[in-house]
Short mmCIF file of C-alpha atoms and ligand atoms in Angstrom, two decimals:
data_model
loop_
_atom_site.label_atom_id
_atom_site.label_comp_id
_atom_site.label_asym_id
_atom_site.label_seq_id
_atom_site.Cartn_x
_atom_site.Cartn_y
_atom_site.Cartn_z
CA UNK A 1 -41.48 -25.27 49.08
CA UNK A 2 -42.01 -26.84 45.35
CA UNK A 3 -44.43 -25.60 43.36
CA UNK A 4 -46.46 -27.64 40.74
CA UNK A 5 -47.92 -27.41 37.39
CA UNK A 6 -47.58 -25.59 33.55
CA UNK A 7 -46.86 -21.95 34.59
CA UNK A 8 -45.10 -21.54 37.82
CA UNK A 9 -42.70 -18.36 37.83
CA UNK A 10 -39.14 -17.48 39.84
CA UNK A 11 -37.29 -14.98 39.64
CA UNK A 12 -33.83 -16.35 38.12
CA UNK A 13 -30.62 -13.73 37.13
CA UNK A 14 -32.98 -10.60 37.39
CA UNK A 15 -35.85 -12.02 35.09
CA UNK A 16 -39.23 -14.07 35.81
CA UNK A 17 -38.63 -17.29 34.12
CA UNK A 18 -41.76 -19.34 33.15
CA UNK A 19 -41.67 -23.46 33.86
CA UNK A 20 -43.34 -26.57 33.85
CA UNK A 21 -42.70 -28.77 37.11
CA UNK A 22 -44.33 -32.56 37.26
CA UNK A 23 -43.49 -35.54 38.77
CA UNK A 24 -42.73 -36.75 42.41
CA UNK A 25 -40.39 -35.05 44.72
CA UNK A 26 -37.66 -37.53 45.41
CA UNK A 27 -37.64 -38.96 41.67
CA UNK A 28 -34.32 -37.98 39.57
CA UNK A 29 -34.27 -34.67 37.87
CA UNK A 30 -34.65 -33.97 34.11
CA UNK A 31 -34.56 -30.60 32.56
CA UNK A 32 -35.94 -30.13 28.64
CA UNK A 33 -34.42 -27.62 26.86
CA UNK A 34 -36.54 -26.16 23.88
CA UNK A 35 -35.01 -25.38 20.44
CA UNK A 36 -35.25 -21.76 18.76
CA UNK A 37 -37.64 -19.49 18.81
CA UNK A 38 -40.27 -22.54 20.34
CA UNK A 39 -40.88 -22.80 23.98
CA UNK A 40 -41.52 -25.13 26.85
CA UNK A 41 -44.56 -26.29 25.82
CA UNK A 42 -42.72 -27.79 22.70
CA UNK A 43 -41.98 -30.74 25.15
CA UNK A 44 -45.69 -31.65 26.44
CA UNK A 45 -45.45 -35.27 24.89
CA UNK A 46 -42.57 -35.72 26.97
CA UNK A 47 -43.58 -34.47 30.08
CA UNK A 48 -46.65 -35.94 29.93
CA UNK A 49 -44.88 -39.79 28.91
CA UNK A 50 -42.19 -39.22 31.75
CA UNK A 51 -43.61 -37.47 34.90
CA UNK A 52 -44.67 -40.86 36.10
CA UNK A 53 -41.32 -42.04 36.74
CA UNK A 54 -39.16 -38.91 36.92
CA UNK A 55 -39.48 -35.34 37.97
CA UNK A 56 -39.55 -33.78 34.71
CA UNK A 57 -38.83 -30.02 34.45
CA UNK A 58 -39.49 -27.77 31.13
CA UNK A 59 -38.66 -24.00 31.40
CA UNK A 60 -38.81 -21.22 28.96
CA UNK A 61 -35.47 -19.51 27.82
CA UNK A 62 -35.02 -15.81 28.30
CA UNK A 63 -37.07 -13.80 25.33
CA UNK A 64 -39.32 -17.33 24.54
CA UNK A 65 -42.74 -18.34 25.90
CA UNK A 66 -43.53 -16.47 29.10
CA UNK A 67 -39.86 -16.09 30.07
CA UNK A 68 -39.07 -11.94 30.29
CA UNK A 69 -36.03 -11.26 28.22
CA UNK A 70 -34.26 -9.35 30.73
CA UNK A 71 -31.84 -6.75 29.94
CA UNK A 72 -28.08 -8.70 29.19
CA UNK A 73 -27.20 -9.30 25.51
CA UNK A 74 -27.99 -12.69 24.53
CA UNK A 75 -25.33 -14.96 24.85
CA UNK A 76 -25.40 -19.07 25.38
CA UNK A 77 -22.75 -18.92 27.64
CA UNK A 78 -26.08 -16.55 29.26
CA UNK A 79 -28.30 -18.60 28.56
CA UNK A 80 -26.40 -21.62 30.31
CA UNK A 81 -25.93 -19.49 33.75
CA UNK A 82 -29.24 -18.75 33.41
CA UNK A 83 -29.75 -23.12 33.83
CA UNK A 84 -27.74 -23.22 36.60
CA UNK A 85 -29.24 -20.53 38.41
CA UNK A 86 -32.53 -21.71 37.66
CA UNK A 87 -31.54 -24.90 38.76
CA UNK A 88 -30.10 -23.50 42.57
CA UNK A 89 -33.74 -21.28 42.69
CA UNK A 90 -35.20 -24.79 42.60
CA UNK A 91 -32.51 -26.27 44.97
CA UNK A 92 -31.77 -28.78 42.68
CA UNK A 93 -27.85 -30.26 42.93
CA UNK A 94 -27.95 -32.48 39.99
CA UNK A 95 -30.13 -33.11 37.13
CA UNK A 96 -30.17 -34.53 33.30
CA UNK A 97 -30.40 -32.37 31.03
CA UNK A 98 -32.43 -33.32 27.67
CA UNK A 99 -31.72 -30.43 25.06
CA UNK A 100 -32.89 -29.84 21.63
CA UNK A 101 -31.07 -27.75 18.75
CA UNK A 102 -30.48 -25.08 20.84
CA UNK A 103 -30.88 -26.39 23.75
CA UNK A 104 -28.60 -28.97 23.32
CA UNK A 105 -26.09 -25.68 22.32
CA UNK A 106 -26.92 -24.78 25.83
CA UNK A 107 -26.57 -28.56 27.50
CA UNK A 108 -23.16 -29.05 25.99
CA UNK A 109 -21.83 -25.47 27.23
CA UNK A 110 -23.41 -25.63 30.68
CA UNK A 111 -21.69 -29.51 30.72
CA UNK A 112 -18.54 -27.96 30.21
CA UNK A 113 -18.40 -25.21 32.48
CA UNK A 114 -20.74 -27.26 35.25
CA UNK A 115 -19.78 -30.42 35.11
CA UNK A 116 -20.77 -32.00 38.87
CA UNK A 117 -24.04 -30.57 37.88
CA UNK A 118 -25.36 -33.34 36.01
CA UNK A 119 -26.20 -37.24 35.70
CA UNK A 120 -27.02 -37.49 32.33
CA UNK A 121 -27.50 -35.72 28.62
CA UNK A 122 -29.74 -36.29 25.85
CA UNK A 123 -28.40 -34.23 22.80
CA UNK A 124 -30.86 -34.21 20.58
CA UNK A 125 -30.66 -32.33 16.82
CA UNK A 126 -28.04 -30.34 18.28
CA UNK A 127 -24.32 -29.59 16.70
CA UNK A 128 -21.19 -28.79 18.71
CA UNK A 129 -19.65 -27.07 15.81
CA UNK A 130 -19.77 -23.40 15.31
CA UNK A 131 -21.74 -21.56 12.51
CA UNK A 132 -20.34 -21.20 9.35
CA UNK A 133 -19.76 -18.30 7.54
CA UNK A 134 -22.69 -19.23 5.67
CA UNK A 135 -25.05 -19.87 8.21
CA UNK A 136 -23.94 -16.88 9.91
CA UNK A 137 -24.88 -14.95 6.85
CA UNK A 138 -28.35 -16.47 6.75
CA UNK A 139 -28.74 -15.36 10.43
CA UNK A 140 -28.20 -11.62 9.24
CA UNK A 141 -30.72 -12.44 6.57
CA UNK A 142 -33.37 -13.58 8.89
CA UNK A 143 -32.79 -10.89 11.07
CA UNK A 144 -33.72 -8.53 8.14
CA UNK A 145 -36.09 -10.36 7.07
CA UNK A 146 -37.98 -10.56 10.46
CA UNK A 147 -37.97 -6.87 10.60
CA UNK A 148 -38.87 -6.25 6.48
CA UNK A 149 -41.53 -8.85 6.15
CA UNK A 150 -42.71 -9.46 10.35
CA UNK A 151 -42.58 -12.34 12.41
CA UNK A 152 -45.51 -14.88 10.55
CA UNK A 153 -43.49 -14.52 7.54
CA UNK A 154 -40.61 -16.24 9.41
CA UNK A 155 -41.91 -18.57 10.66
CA UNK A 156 -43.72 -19.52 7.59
CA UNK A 157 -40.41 -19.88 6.03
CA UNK A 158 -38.41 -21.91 9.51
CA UNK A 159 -41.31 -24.14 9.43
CA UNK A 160 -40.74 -25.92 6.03
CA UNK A 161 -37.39 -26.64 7.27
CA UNK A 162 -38.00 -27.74 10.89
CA UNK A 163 -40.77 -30.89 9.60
CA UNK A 164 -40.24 -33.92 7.44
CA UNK A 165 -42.09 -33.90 4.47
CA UNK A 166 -44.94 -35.99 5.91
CA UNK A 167 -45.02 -34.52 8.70
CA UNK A 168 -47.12 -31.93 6.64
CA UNK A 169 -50.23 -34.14 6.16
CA UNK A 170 -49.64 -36.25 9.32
CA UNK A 171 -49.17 -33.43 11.92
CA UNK A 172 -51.46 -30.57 11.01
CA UNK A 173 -52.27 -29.65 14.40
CA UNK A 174 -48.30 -29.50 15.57
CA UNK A 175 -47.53 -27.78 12.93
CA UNK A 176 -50.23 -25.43 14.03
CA UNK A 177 -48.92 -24.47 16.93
CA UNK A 178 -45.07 -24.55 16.16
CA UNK A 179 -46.13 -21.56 14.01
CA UNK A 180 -48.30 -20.29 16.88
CA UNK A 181 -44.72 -20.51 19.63
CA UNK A 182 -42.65 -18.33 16.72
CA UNK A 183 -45.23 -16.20 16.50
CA UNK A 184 -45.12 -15.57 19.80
CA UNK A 185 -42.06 -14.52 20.34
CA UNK A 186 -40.73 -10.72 19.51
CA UNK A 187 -39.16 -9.31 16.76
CA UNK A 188 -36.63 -8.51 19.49
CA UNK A 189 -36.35 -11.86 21.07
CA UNK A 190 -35.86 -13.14 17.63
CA UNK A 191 -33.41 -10.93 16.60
CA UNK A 192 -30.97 -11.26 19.55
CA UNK A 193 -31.18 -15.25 19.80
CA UNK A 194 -30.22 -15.20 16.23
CA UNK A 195 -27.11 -12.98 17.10
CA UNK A 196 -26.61 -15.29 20.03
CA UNK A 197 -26.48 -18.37 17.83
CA UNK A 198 -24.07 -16.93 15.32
CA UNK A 199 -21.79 -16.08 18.14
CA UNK A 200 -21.72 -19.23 19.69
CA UNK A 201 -18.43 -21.61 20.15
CA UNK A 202 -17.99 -24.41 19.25
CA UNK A 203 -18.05 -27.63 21.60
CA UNK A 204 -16.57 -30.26 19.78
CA UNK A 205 -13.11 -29.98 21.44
CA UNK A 206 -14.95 -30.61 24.49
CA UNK A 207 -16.81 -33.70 23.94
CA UNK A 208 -14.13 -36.24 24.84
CA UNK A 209 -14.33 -35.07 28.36
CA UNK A 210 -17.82 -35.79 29.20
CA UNK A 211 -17.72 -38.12 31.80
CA UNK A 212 -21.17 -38.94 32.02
CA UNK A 213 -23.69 -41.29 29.44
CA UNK A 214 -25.24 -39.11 26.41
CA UNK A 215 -27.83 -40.02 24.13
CA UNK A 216 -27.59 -38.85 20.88
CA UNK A 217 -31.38 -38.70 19.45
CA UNK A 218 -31.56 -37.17 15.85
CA UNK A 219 -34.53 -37.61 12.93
CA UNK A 220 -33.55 -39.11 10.18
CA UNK A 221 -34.51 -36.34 7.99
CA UNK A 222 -32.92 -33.49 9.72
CA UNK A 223 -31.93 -30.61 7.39
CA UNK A 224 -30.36 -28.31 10.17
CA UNK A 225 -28.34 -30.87 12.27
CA UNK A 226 -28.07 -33.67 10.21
CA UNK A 227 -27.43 -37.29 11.15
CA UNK A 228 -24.05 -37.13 10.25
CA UNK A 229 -23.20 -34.19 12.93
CA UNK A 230 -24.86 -36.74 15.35
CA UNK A 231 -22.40 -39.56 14.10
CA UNK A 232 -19.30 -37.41 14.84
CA UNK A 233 -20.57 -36.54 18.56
CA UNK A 234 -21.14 -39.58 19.00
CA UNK A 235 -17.67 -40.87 17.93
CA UNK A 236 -16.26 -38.33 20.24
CA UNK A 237 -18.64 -39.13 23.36
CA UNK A 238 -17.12 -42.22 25.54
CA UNK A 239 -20.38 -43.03 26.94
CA UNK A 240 -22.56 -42.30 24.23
CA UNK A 241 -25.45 -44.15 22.37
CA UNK A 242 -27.23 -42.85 19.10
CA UNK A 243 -30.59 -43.52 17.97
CA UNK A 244 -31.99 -42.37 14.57
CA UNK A 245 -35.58 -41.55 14.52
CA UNK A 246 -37.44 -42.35 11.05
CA UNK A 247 -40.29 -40.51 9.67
CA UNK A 248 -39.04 -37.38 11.48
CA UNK A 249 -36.62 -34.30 10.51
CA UNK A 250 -35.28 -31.29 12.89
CA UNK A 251 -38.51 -31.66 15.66
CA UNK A 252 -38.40 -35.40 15.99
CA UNK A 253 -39.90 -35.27 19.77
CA UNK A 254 -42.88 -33.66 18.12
CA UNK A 255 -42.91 -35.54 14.88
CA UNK A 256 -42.49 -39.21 16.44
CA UNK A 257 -43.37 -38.30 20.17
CA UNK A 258 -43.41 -42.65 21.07
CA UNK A 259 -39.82 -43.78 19.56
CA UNK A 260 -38.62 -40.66 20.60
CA UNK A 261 -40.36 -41.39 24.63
CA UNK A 262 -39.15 -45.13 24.10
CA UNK A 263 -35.84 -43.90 23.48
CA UNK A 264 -35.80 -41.47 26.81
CA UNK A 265 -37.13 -43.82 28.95
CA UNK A 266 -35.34 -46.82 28.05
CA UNK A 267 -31.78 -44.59 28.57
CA UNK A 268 -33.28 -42.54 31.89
CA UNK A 269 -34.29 -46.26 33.16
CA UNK A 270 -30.28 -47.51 32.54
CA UNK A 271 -28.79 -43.87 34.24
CA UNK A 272 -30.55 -44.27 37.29
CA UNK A 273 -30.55 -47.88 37.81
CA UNK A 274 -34.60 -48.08 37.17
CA UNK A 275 -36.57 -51.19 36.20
CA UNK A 276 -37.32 -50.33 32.63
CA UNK A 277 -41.08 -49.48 31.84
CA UNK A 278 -41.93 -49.08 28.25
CA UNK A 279 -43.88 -45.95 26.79
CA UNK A 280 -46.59 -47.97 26.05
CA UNK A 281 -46.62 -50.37 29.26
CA UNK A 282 -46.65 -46.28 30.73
CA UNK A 283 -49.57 -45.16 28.85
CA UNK A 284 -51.15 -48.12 29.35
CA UNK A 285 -51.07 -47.67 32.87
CA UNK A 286 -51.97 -43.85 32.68
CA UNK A 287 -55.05 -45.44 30.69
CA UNK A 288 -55.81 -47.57 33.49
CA UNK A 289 -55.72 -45.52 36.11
CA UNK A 290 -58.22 -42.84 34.26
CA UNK A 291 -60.75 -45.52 33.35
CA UNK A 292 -60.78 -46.43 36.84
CA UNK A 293 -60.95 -42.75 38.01
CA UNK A 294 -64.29 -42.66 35.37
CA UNK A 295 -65.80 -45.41 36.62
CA UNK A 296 -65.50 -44.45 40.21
CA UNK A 297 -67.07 -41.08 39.52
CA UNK A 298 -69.86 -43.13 37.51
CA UNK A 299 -70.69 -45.14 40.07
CA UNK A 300 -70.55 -42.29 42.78
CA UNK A 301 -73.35 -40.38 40.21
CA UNK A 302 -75.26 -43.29 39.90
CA UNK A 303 -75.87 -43.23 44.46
C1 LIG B 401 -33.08 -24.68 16.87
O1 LIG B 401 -33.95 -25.51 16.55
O2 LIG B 401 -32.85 -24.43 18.05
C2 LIG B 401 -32.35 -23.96 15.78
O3 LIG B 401 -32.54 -24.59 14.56
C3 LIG B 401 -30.90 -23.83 16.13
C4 LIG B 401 -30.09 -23.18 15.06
O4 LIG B 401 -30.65 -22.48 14.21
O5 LIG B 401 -28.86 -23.35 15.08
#
């Protein structure tokens, strides 16, 4: 039996994981990833744009949201069984993946290992190189840092690199509670995702045997996977199409939630052979149908 709405739990590689399930039974599949240290609910725009047309899935990743961390070291090779066992708890044989930053870490490594798994990617301000020594030394940092100075003070300092500068006047409230999902999320969880990330491989080697069409979304102002990492996925992807997103940095599904919609459903439309709707022809309709639900219950209070 399928369970809907924001919060549903199962029991997934001996931990409760937390997800979002909306949409109708026999549409196609799509699974959000979330980025570090956010959560599920970092994708609400999209749900709420796609589960019209799709079944759209968002769950948390071990140690974020309302996901237990379990007991394994972090790993994303872990995280990415932890997908795929998700995914059989569900019963669900195939899917499209849509990953950001870290999720897309996790898309590209469950892709390799899981290949008949899945229609479809969207990799979206994601890298398939490693860390560099660098970055690997400002993981350490953080870690430090979270435990010196606590967990606000971190994600004081992630936040001014995960927005574009306008973002800052034109997205108050997202901003808001960005800060709110790292804050959320323990020192612990923090710490060992941060590990996790510096010990990740890299996945460029295996991008020219994807076999199935990726979208490459990235903003144009992206500090911490910039354009230019999208460019050389997407020279390596056979079946790939990139799509810059202005006015938006590292969280362009937050920061320009309609391109970055227009963009998902005009590709999901193409993978699974479905008339094409556009975002707004889609909230338009979702408009519709919610005046007419008000003016039924208006003229039901007016007997
Ligand atoms: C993310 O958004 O998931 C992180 O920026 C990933 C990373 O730090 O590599």
């Amino acid at each position: 039996m399928r369970y809907f709405g924001n919060d549903i739990k199962l029991f997934v590689n001996n931990l409760v994981v937390s997800y979002t399930d909306q949409g109708s039974d026999d549409a196609p599949v799509i699974i959000f990833i979330h980025g570090f240290p956010l959560n599920k609910t970092m994708w609400n725009y999209q749900v709420e744009a796609l589960m019209g047309r799709f079944r759209v899935i968002a769950y948390d990743i071990r140690g974020h949201g309302d996901s237990d961390a379990g007991n394994d070291n972090f790993t994303i090779d872990l995280f990415a069984t932890d997908l795929i066992q998700f995914m059989d708890g569900l019963k669900i044989e195939k899917a499209s993946l849509c990953g950001l930053s870290m999720g897309g870490y996790i898309a590209l490594n469950a892709i390799e290992h899981y290949p008949e798994r899945f229609d479809a990617l969207v990799l979206s301000d994601t890298n398939c190189q490693p860390d560099s020594a660098e970055v690997k030394e400002k993981r350490m940092k953080a870690i430090h840092n979270i435990l010196e100075n606590g967990v606000s003070n971190y994600a004081d300092e992630s936040i001014k690199n995960l927005f574009a500068q306008e973002s800052f006047s034109t997205h108050e409230d997202e901003i808001i509670s960005v800060k709110e999902m790292i804050c959320n999320t323990s020192e612990e969880s923090l710490g060992c995702t941060l590990l996790a990330l510096a010990a990740r491989n890299g996945t460029c080697n295996k991008l020219s045997g994807i076999d199935v069409p990726v979208l490459i979304l990235v903003g144009e102002e992206d500090k911490i996977t910039p354009p230019e990492v999208s460019t050389l996925m997407h020279e390596q992807i056979k079946d790939s199409t990139m799509y810059v997103i202005p006015h938006a940095a590292h969280l362009s599904n937050i920061e320009q939630p309609e391109e970055y919609n227009e963009q998902l459903m005009r590709f999901f439309a193409k993978v699974y052979k479905i008339p094409e709707v556009s975002y707004t022809e889609v909230s338009n309709s979702i408009f519709i149908q919610m005046r007419e639900k008000v003016m039924m219950l208006l003229s039901i209070n007016s007997i």
